[in-house]
PDB file of C-alpha atoms in Angstrom:
ATOM      1  CA  GLU P 107     -10.790 -10.081 -42.975  1.00  0.00           C
ATOM      2  CA  PRO P 108      -7.032 -10.186 -42.166  1.00  0.00           C
ATOM      3  CA  VAL P 109      -5.668  -7.120 -40.419  1.00  0.00           C
ATOM      4  CA  GLN P 110      -3.985  -4.692 -42.784  1.00  0.00           C
ATOM      5  CA  SER P 111      -2.774  -2.050 -40.340  1.00  0.00           C
ATOM      6  CA  PHE P 112      -3.014  -0.634 -36.830  1.00  0.00           C
ATOM      7  CA  ALA P 113      -3.552   2.924 -35.660  1.00  0.00           C
ATOM      8  CA  CYS P 114      -2.496   3.942 -32.148  1.00  0.00           C
ATOM      9  CA  ARG P 115      -3.335   6.963 -30.041  1.00  0.00           C
ATOM     10  CA  LEU P 116      -2.023   8.143 -26.679  1.00  0.00           C
ATOM     11  CA  ASP P 117      -4.307  10.516 -24.783  1.00  0.00           C
ATOM     12  CA  GLY P 118      -6.091  11.297 -28.059  1.00  0.00           C
ATOM     13  CA  GLY P 119      -2.931  12.065 -30.021  1.00  0.00           C
ATOM     14  CA  PRO P 120      -1.707   9.806 -32.882  1.00  0.00           C
ATOM     15  CA  GLN P 121       1.443   7.741 -32.412  1.00  0.00           C
ATOM     16  CA  ALA P 122       4.007   7.364 -35.188  1.00  0.00           C
ATOM     17  CA  SER P 123       4.212   3.601 -34.778  1.00  0.00           C
ATOM     18  CA  CYS P 124       2.332   0.830 -33.004  1.00  0.00           C
ATOM     19  CA  THR P 125       5.059  -1.744 -33.335  1.00  0.00           C
ATOM     20  CA  SER P 126       8.347   0.009 -32.586  1.00  0.00           C
ATOM     21  CA  PRO P 127       9.490  -0.068 -28.943  1.00  0.00           C
ATOM     22  CA  ARG P 128       8.623   3.199 -27.218  1.00  0.00           C
ATOM     23  CA  SER P 129       9.359   4.625 -23.781  1.00  0.00           C
ATOM     24  CA  TYR P 130       6.700   6.533 -21.893  1.00  0.00           C
ATOM     25  CA  ALA P 131       8.894   7.379 -18.922  1.00  0.00           C
ATOM     26  CA  GLY P 132       8.369  11.076 -19.530  1.00  0.00           C
ATOM     27  CA  LEU P 133       4.591  11.022 -19.195  1.00  0.00           C
ATOM     28  CA  SER P 134       3.107  13.676 -16.959  1.00  0.00           C
ATOM     29  CA  ASP P 135       1.461  12.776 -13.663  1.00  0.00           C
ATOM     30  CA  GLY P 136      -2.229  11.878 -13.900  1.00  0.00           C
ATOM     31  CA  PRO P 137      -4.504   9.608 -15.989  1.00  0.00           C
ATOM     32  CA  HIS P 138      -3.532   8.346 -19.463  1.00  0.00           C
ATOM     33  CA  VAL P 139      -5.232   6.249 -22.162  1.00  0.00           C
ATOM     34  CA  PHE P 140      -3.559   4.209 -24.930  1.00  0.00           C
ATOM     35  CA  GLU P 141      -5.802   3.075 -27.818  1.00  0.00           C
ATOM     36  CA  VAL P 142      -5.240   0.639 -30.697  1.00  0.00           C
ATOM     37  CA  ALA P 143      -7.589   0.359 -33.700  1.00  0.00           C
ATOM     38  CA  ALA P 144      -7.162  -2.271 -36.426  1.00  0.00           C
ATOM     39  CA  THR P 145      -8.044  -1.848 -40.114  1.00  0.00           C
ATOM     40  CA  ASP P 146      -8.627  -4.873 -42.359  1.00  0.00           C
ATOM     41  CA  GLN P 147      -7.667  -5.259 -46.028  1.00  0.00           C
ATOM     42  CA  ALA P 148     -11.086  -3.971 -47.099  1.00  0.00           C
ATOM     43  CA  GLY P 149     -10.472  -0.721 -45.249  1.00  0.00           C
ATOM     44  CA  ASN P 150     -12.846  -1.410 -42.375  1.00  0.00           C
ATOM     45  CA  ALA P 151     -11.598   0.065 -39.110  1.00  0.00           C
ATOM     46  CA  ASP P 152     -12.567  -0.928 -35.577  1.00  0.00           C
ATOM     47  CA  ALA P 153     -15.535   1.104 -34.399  1.00  0.00           C
ATOM     48  CA  THR P 154     -14.351   0.703 -30.793  1.00  0.00           C
ATOM     49  CA  PRO P 155     -10.561   0.684 -30.392  1.00  0.00           C
ATOM     50  CA  ALA P 156      -8.968  -1.503 -27.759  1.00  0.00           C
ATOM     51  CA  SER P 157      -7.785   0.695 -24.897  1.00  0.00           C
ATOM     52  CA  ARG P 158      -5.733   0.598 -21.718  1.00  0.00           C
ATOM     53  CA  SER P 159      -5.974   3.221 -18.995  1.00  0.00           C
ATOM     54  CA  TRP P 160      -3.526   3.925 -16.194  1.00  0.00           C
ATOM     55  CA  THR P 161      -2.485   6.678 -13.839  1.00  0.00           C
ATOM     56  CA  VAL P 162       1.013   8.005 -13.305  1.00  0.00           C
ATOM     57  CA  GLU P 163       1.616   8.851  -9.645  1.00  0.00           C
ATOM     58  CA  ARG P 164       4.506  10.817  -8.235  1.00  0.00           C
ATOM     59  CA  THR P 165       5.532  10.304  -4.630  1.00  0.00           C
ATOM     60  CA  VAL P 166       5.703  13.526  -2.656  1.00  0.00           C
ATOM     61  CA  PHE P 167       7.143  11.775   0.387  1.00  0.00           C
ATOM     62  CA  SER P 168       7.308   8.306   1.909  1.00  0.00           C
ATOM     63  CA  ASP P 169       8.057   7.427   5.517  1.00  0.00           C
ATOM     64  CA  ASN P 170       8.035   3.931   6.976  1.00  0.00           C
ATOM     65  CA  PHE P 171       9.804   5.188  10.129  1.00  0.00           C
ATOM     66  CA  GLU P 172      12.685   2.741   9.688  1.00  0.00           C
ATOM     67  CA  THR P 173      15.080   5.516  10.757  1.00  0.00           C
ATOM     68  CA  GLY P 174      13.804   4.900  14.272  1.00  0.00           C
ATOM     69  CA  GLY P 175      12.639   8.463  14.817  1.00  0.00           C
ATOM     70  CA  PHE P 176      10.587  11.405  13.560  1.00  0.00           C
ATOM     71  CA  THR P 177      13.306  13.954  12.805  1.00  0.00           C
ATOM     72  CA  ALA P 178      14.727  12.360   9.647  1.00  0.00           C
ATOM     73  CA  GLY P 179      11.250  12.223   8.126  1.00  0.00           C
ATOM     74  CA  GLY P 180      10.610  15.897   8.785  1.00  0.00           C
ATOM     75  CA  TRP P 181       7.833  15.286  11.335  1.00  0.00           C
ATOM     76  CA  SER P 182       6.933  17.774  14.031  1.00  0.00           C
ATOM     77  CA  VAL P 183       5.922  16.123  17.324  1.00  0.00           C
ATOM     78  CA  ASN P 184       3.390  17.716  19.660  1.00  0.00           C
ATOM     79  CA  THR P 185       2.397  16.174  23.001  1.00  0.00           C
ATOM     80  CA  GLY P 186       0.988  17.393  26.268  1.00  0.00           C
ATOM     81  CA  GLY P 187       0.093  15.909  29.633  1.00  0.00           C
ATOM     82  CA  ALA P 188       0.113  12.106  29.444  1.00  0.00           C
ATOM     83  CA  GLY P 189       0.305  12.058  25.629  1.00  0.00           C
ATOM     84  CA  THR P 190       3.164  10.158  23.984  1.00  0.00           C
ATOM     85  CA  ALA P 191       4.593   9.793  20.491  1.00  0.00           C
ATOM     86  CA  ALA P 192       7.371   7.326  19.762  1.00  0.00           C
ATOM     87  CA  VAL P 193       8.781   5.283  16.911  1.00  0.00           C
ATOM     88  CA  VAL P 194       8.898   1.701  18.179  1.00  0.00           C
ATOM     89  CA  ALA P 195      10.618  -1.383  16.739  1.00  0.00           C
ATOM     90  CA  GLY P 196       8.329  -4.296  15.946  1.00  0.00           C
ATOM     91  CA  GLN P 197       5.196  -2.129  15.841  1.00  0.00           C
ATOM     92  CA  GLY P 198       5.141  -1.377  12.105  1.00  0.00           C
ATOM     93  CA  THR P 199       3.934  -3.444   9.168  1.00  0.00           C
ATOM     94  CA  GLY P 200       6.071  -6.520   8.589  1.00  0.00           C
ATOM     95  CA  GLY P 201       7.529  -6.234  12.081  1.00  0.00           C
ATOM     96  CA  GLY P 202       9.511  -3.081  11.341  1.00  0.00           C
ATOM     97  CA  TYR P 203       9.363   0.291  13.050  1.00  0.00           C
ATOM     98  CA  GLY P 204       6.033   2.047  13.482  1.00  0.00           C
ATOM     99  CA  ALA P 205       4.912   5.328  15.018  1.00  0.00           C
ATOM    100  CA  ARG P 206       2.862   4.751  18.167  1.00  0.00           C
ATOM    101  CA  LEU P 207       0.659   7.668  19.290  1.00  0.00           C
ATOM    102  CA  THR P 208      -1.253   7.680  22.582  1.00  0.00           C
ATOM    103  CA  SER P 209      -3.260  10.078  24.695  1.00  0.00           C
ATOM    104  CA  THR P 210      -5.424   9.821  27.817  1.00  0.00           C
ATOM    105  CA  THR P 211      -8.328  11.604  29.467  1.00  0.00           C
ATOM    106  CA  ALA P 212      -5.934  13.337  31.846  1.00  0.00           C
ATOM    107  CA  THR P 213      -6.053  17.132  31.918  1.00  0.00           C
ATOM    108  CA  GLN P 214      -4.006  18.731  29.106  1.00  0.00           C
ATOM    109  CA  SER P 215      -3.250  15.341  27.479  1.00  0.00           C
ATOM    110  CA  PHE P 216      -2.957  15.340  23.665  1.00  0.00           C
ATOM    111  CA  THR P 217      -0.735  13.861  20.952  1.00  0.00           C
ATOM    112  CA  TYR P 218      -0.227  14.537  17.266  1.00  0.00           C
ATOM    113  CA  ILE P 219       2.519  14.643  14.660  1.00  0.00           C
ATOM    114  CA  THR P 220       2.494  16.879  11.608  1.00  0.00           C
ATOM    115  CA  LYS P 221       4.186  16.939   8.239  1.00  0.00           C
ATOM    116  CA  THR P 222       4.251  19.970   5.915  1.00  0.00           C
ATOM    117  CA  LEU P 223       4.642  19.267   2.210  1.00  0.00           C
ATOM    118  CA  ALA P 224       7.447  20.902   0.266  1.00  0.00           C
ATOM    119  CA  ALA P 225       4.800  22.174  -2.182  1.00  0.00           C
ATOM    120  CA  ALA P 226       1.037  22.485  -1.756  1.00  0.00           C
ATOM    121  CA  GLN P 227      -1.058  20.191  -3.946  1.00  0.00           C
ATOM    122  CA  ALA P 228      -4.490  20.570  -5.541  1.00  0.00           C
ATOM    123  CA  ASP P 229      -4.804  16.771  -5.907  1.00  0.00           C
ATOM    124  CA  LEU P 230      -3.253  14.787  -3.071  1.00  0.00           C
ATOM    125  CA  THR P 231      -3.529  11.180  -1.876  1.00  0.00           C
ATOM    126  CA  VAL P 232      -2.245  10.162   1.549  1.00  0.00           C
ATOM    127  CA  THR P 233      -1.867   6.428   2.214  1.00  0.00           C
ATOM    128  CA  ALA P 234      -0.925   4.816   5.521  1.00  0.00           C
ATOM    129  CA  ALA P 235      -1.278   1.577   7.459  1.00  0.00           C
ATOM    130  CA  TYR P 236      -3.195   2.037  10.721  1.00  0.00           C
ATOM    131  CA  ARG P 237      -3.790  -0.209  13.735  1.00  0.00           C
ATOM    132  CA  VAL P 238      -5.942   1.156  16.550  1.00  0.00           C
ATOM    133  CA  THR P 239      -4.973  -0.539  19.821  1.00  0.00           C
ATOM    134  CA  GLY P 240      -7.008   1.472  22.322  1.00  0.00           C
ATOM    135  CA  GLU P 241     -10.116   3.608  22.277  1.00  0.00           C
ATOM    136  CA  GLY P 242     -11.505   6.373  24.404  1.00  0.00           C
ATOM    137  CA  ALA P 243     -14.860   6.893  26.038  1.00  0.00           C
ATOM    138  CA  SER P 244     -18.121   6.798  24.108  1.00  0.00           C
ATOM    139  CA  GLY P 245     -18.439   9.792  21.811  1.00  0.00           C
ATOM    140  CA  LYS P 246     -14.699  10.518  21.768  1.00  0.00           C
ATOM    141  CA  ASN P 247     -13.528   9.441  18.334  1.00  0.00           C
ATOM    142  CA  THR P 248      -9.949   8.718  17.288  1.00  0.00           C
ATOM    143  CA  SER P 249      -8.677  11.122  14.627  1.00  0.00           C
ATOM    144  CA  LEU P 250      -6.411   9.104  12.343  1.00  0.00           C
ATOM    145  CA  LEU P 251      -5.657  11.807   9.763  1.00  0.00           C
ATOM    146  CA  LYS P 252      -6.364  15.479   9.264  1.00  0.00           C
ATOM    147  CA  LEU P 253      -5.489  17.450   6.128  1.00  0.00           C
ATOM    148  CA  TYR P 254      -5.043  21.219   6.080  1.00  0.00           C
ATOM    149  CA  ASN P 255      -4.724  23.739   3.249  1.00  0.00           C
ATOM    150  CA  THR P 256      -2.289  26.610   2.764  1.00  0.00           C
ATOM    151  CA  SER P 257      -4.651  28.920   4.654  1.00  0.00           C
ATOM    152  CA  GLY P 258      -4.413  26.689   7.714  1.00  0.00           C
ATOM    153  CA  THR P 259      -8.021  25.553   7.329  1.00  0.00           C
ATOM    154  CA  ARG P 260      -8.842  21.903   7.947  1.00  0.00           C
ATOM    155  CA  VAL P 261      -9.952  20.266   4.698  1.00  0.00           C
ATOM    156  CA  LEU P 262     -10.759  16.752   5.909  1.00  0.00           C
ATOM    157  CA  THR P 263     -10.634  14.428   8.919  1.00  0.00           C
ATOM    158  CA  LEU P 264     -10.549  10.629   8.839  1.00  0.00           C
ATOM    159  CA  GLN P 265     -11.628   9.183  12.172  1.00  0.00           C
ATOM    160  CA  ARG P 266     -12.703   5.960  13.863  1.00  0.00           C
ATOM    161  CA  ASP P 267     -15.969   5.964  15.785  1.00  0.00           C
ATOM    162  CA  ASN P 268     -15.154   4.492  19.196  1.00  0.00           C
ATOM    163  CA  VAL P 269     -18.718   3.282  19.700  1.00  0.00           C
ATOM    164  CA  THR P 270     -19.225   1.370  16.459  1.00  0.00           C
ATOM    165  CA  GLY P 271     -15.687   1.042  15.089  1.00  0.00           C
ATOM    166  CA  LEU P 272     -16.873   2.592  11.831  1.00  0.00           C
ATOM    167  CA  LEU P 273     -14.535   4.803   9.831  1.00  0.00           C
ATOM    168  CA  ARG P 274     -15.956   8.266   9.273  1.00  0.00           C
ATOM    169  CA  VAL P 275     -14.896  11.177   7.108  1.00  0.00           C
ATOM    170  CA  ASP P 276     -15.546  14.792   8.036  1.00  0.00           C
ATOM    171  CA  HIS P 277     -15.458  17.370   5.233  1.00  0.00           C
ATOM    172  CA  SER P 278     -17.546  20.218   3.832  1.00  0.00           C
ATOM    173  CA  GLY P 279     -19.067  20.837   7.257  1.00  0.00           C
ATOM    174  CA  ALA P 280     -20.535  17.351   7.743  1.00  0.00           C
ATOM    175  CA  THR P 281     -19.457  13.938   9.023  1.00  0.00           C
ATOM    176  CA  VAL P 282     -20.301  10.839   6.958  1.00  0.00           C
ATOM    177  CA  SER P 283     -19.824   7.156   7.738  1.00  0.00           C
ATOM    178  CA  THR P 284     -17.892   5.185   5.130  1.00  0.00           C
ATOM    179  CA  GLY P 285     -19.787   2.015   6.022  1.00  0.00           C
ATOM    180  CA  ARG P 286     -16.477   0.280   6.714  1.00  0.00           C
ATOM    181  CA  SER P 287     -15.393  -0.656  10.236  1.00  0.00           C
ATOM    182  CA  LEU P 288     -11.915  -1.087  11.663  1.00  0.00           C
ATOM    183  CA  ALA P 289     -11.684  -3.597  14.490  1.00  0.00           C
ATOM    184  CA  LEU P 290      -9.288  -2.966  17.343  1.00  0.00           C
ATOM    185  CA  ASN P 291      -5.801  -4.414  16.873  1.00  0.00           C
ATOM    186  CA  THR P 292      -6.441  -4.964  13.158  1.00  0.00           C
ATOM    187  CA  THR P 293      -4.159  -3.327  10.585  1.00  0.00           C
ATOM    188  CA  ALA P 294      -5.721  -1.704   7.516  1.00  0.00           C
ATOM    189  CA  THR P 295      -4.134   0.346   4.744  1.00  0.00           C
ATOM    190  CA  MET P 296      -6.170   3.458   4.021  1.00  0.00           C
ATOM    191  CA  SER P 297      -5.857   5.976   1.206  1.00  0.00           C
ATOM    192  CA  VAL P 298      -7.432   9.410   1.407  1.00  0.00           C
ATOM    193  CA  ARG P 299      -7.644  11.488  -1.750  1.00  0.00           C
ATOM    194  CA  VAL P 300      -8.660  15.136  -1.813  1.00  0.00           C
ATOM    195  CA  VAL P 301      -9.015  17.356  -4.857  1.00  0.00           C
ATOM    196  CA  THR P 302      -9.530  20.922  -3.709  1.00  0.00           C
ATOM    197  CA  GLY P 303     -12.086  23.120  -5.395  1.00  0.00           C
ATOM    198  CA  PRO P 304     -14.901  25.598  -4.749  1.00  0.00           C
ATOM    199  CA  ALA P 305     -18.315  24.586  -3.474  1.00  0.00           C
ATOM    200  CA  GLY P 306     -19.671  21.538  -5.275  1.00  0.00           C
ATOM    201  CA  THR P 307     -16.532  20.744  -7.284  1.00  0.00           C
ATOM    202  CA  GLY P 308     -14.098  19.258  -4.767  1.00  0.00           C
ATOM    203  CA  ARG P 309     -13.471  15.531  -4.657  1.00  0.00           C
ATOM    204  CA  VAL P 310     -12.952  13.090  -1.792  1.00  0.00           C
ATOM    205  CA  GLY P 311     -12.189   9.383  -2.043  1.00  0.00           C
ATOM    206  CA  ILE P 312     -11.500   6.895   0.775  1.00  0.00           C
ATOM    207  CA  THR P 313     -10.014   3.473   0.028  1.00  0.00           C
ATOM    208  CA  VAL P 314      -9.498   0.728   2.626  1.00  0.00           C
ATOM    209  CA  ASP P 315      -7.312  -2.252   1.718  1.00  0.00           C
ATOM    210  CA  GLY P 316      -7.771  -1.485  -1.972  1.00  0.00           C
ATOM    211  CA  VAL P 317     -11.573  -1.136  -1.821  1.00  0.00           C
ATOM    212  CA  LEU P 318     -13.240   2.236  -2.426  1.00  0.00           C
ATOM    213  CA  VAL P 319     -15.558   2.777   0.550  1.00  0.00           C
ATOM    214  CA  TYR P 320     -16.503   6.431   0.081  1.00  0.00           C
ATOM    215  CA  GLU P 321     -16.408   8.918  -2.776  1.00  0.00           C
ATOM    216  CA  THR P 322     -17.929  12.244  -3.689  1.00  0.00           C
ATOM    217  CA  THR P 323     -17.224  14.597  -6.582  1.00  0.00           C
ATOM    218  CA  SER P 324     -19.248  17.498  -5.195  1.00  0.00           C
ATOM    219  CA  ALA P 325     -17.429  18.414  -2.003  1.00  0.00           C
ATOM    220  CA  SER P 326     -16.793  21.964  -0.806  1.00  0.00           C
ATOM    221  CA  LEU P 327     -13.075  21.926  -0.015  1.00  0.00           C
ATOM    222  CA  GLY P 328     -12.116  25.479  -0.893  1.00  0.00           C
ATOM    223  CA  THR P 329      -9.641  26.680  -3.507  1.00  0.00           C
ATOM    224  CA  ALA P 330      -6.512  26.638  -1.308  1.00  0.00           C
ATOM    225  CA  ASN P 331      -4.336  23.577  -1.958  1.00  0.00           C
ATOM    226  CA  ALA P 332      -3.559  20.847   0.582  1.00  0.00           C
ATOM    227  CA  SER P 333      -0.249  21.482   2.321  1.00  0.00           C
ATOM    228  CA  ARG P 334      -0.096  19.765   5.719  1.00  0.00           C
ATOM    229  CA  LEU P 335      -1.173  16.502   7.316  1.00  0.00           C
ATOM    230  CA  ARG P 336      -1.680  15.646  10.958  1.00  0.00           C
ATOM    231  CA  LEU P 337      -1.791  12.213  12.584  1.00  0.00           C
ATOM    232  CA  GLY P 338      -3.376  12.073  16.023  1.00  0.00           C
ATOM    233  CA  ASN P 339      -5.530  14.605  17.824  1.00  0.00           C
ATOM    234  CA  ASP P 340      -4.895  18.128  19.085  1.00  0.00           C
ATOM    235  CA  ALA P 341      -8.020  18.022  21.273  1.00  0.00           C
ATOM    236  CA  LYS P 342      -7.217  17.540  24.965  1.00  0.00           C
ATOM    237  CA  ARG P 343      -8.476  14.712  27.163  1.00  0.00           C
ATOM    238  CA  VAL P 344      -9.380  12.405  24.262  1.00  0.00           C
ATOM    239  CA  ALA P 345      -8.065   8.902  24.945  1.00  0.00           C
ATOM    240  CA  PHE P 346      -6.693   6.843  22.061  1.00  0.00           C
ATOM    241  CA  ALA P 347      -3.803   4.622  21.052  1.00  0.00           C
ATOM    242  CA  PHE P 348      -2.862   3.720  17.505  1.00  0.00           C
ATOM    243  CA  VAL P 349       0.122   2.730  15.412  1.00  0.00           C
ATOM    244  CA  VAL P 350       0.717   4.171  11.962  1.00  0.00           C
ATOM    245  CA  ASP P 351       3.291   3.115   9.373  1.00  0.00           C
ATOM    246  CA  ASP P 352       4.147   3.325   5.665  1.00  0.00           C
ATOM    247  CA  VAL P 353       2.849   6.887   5.342  1.00  0.00           C
ATOM    248  CA  ARG P 354       3.011   8.011   1.732  1.00  0.00           C
ATOM    249  CA  ALA P 355       1.729  11.038  -0.156  1.00  0.00           C
ATOM    250  CA  THR P 356       1.305  10.912  -3.925  1.00  0.00           C
ATOM    251  CA  ILE P 357      -0.018  13.228  -6.617  1.00  0.00           C
TER     252      ILE P 357
END
């Protein structure tokens, strides 16, 4: 039967018109669903409306280090011994600037940079492009990212196993392999999502180059929101070298 009319719904609520141009620029952050159901001249409506889902993300901060330094991006730099942290031209994605972090097995050597969010977040995704250029001794893994909550407690660590090259995630008191490896001198864009919550309700998702490699919806991440991220390692005498660029946090 020819279509007589359409009915549209946004996030379960009816829309005044399906045909008039509408702006959804004011939608809140998070997931949304738009549905369209057709009714024919006999009054028969679609049992299953056509739908489109999408997620509105808001950028908390973005830093591709093109300023040539850490200060403009609000980063705090911490090094000791033979550790170094520098923003270097030609090291970033696309040949731009990138942050190069190194440390050695020398006594008191460590390197990390930290960024504190303007507001703590219960649902936070941190995305960055990483390239590991040097690894330490067996059993000494490279910490690429650590997330902390407002209580100062570590929520999650993303690290590269220097023996196997596998990416591992440490949360809820355990370390789990993602099953995805990162070869030396290879750039990969990784996204880490944490949704804080009490035991059994937190969420963790790890995406590498657009592919979900690890996810759990029953993590124990605590009720305090994520508020600070750390790139590099505060542990002394752990050798590593990696470049990070295009760091972005979204909610």
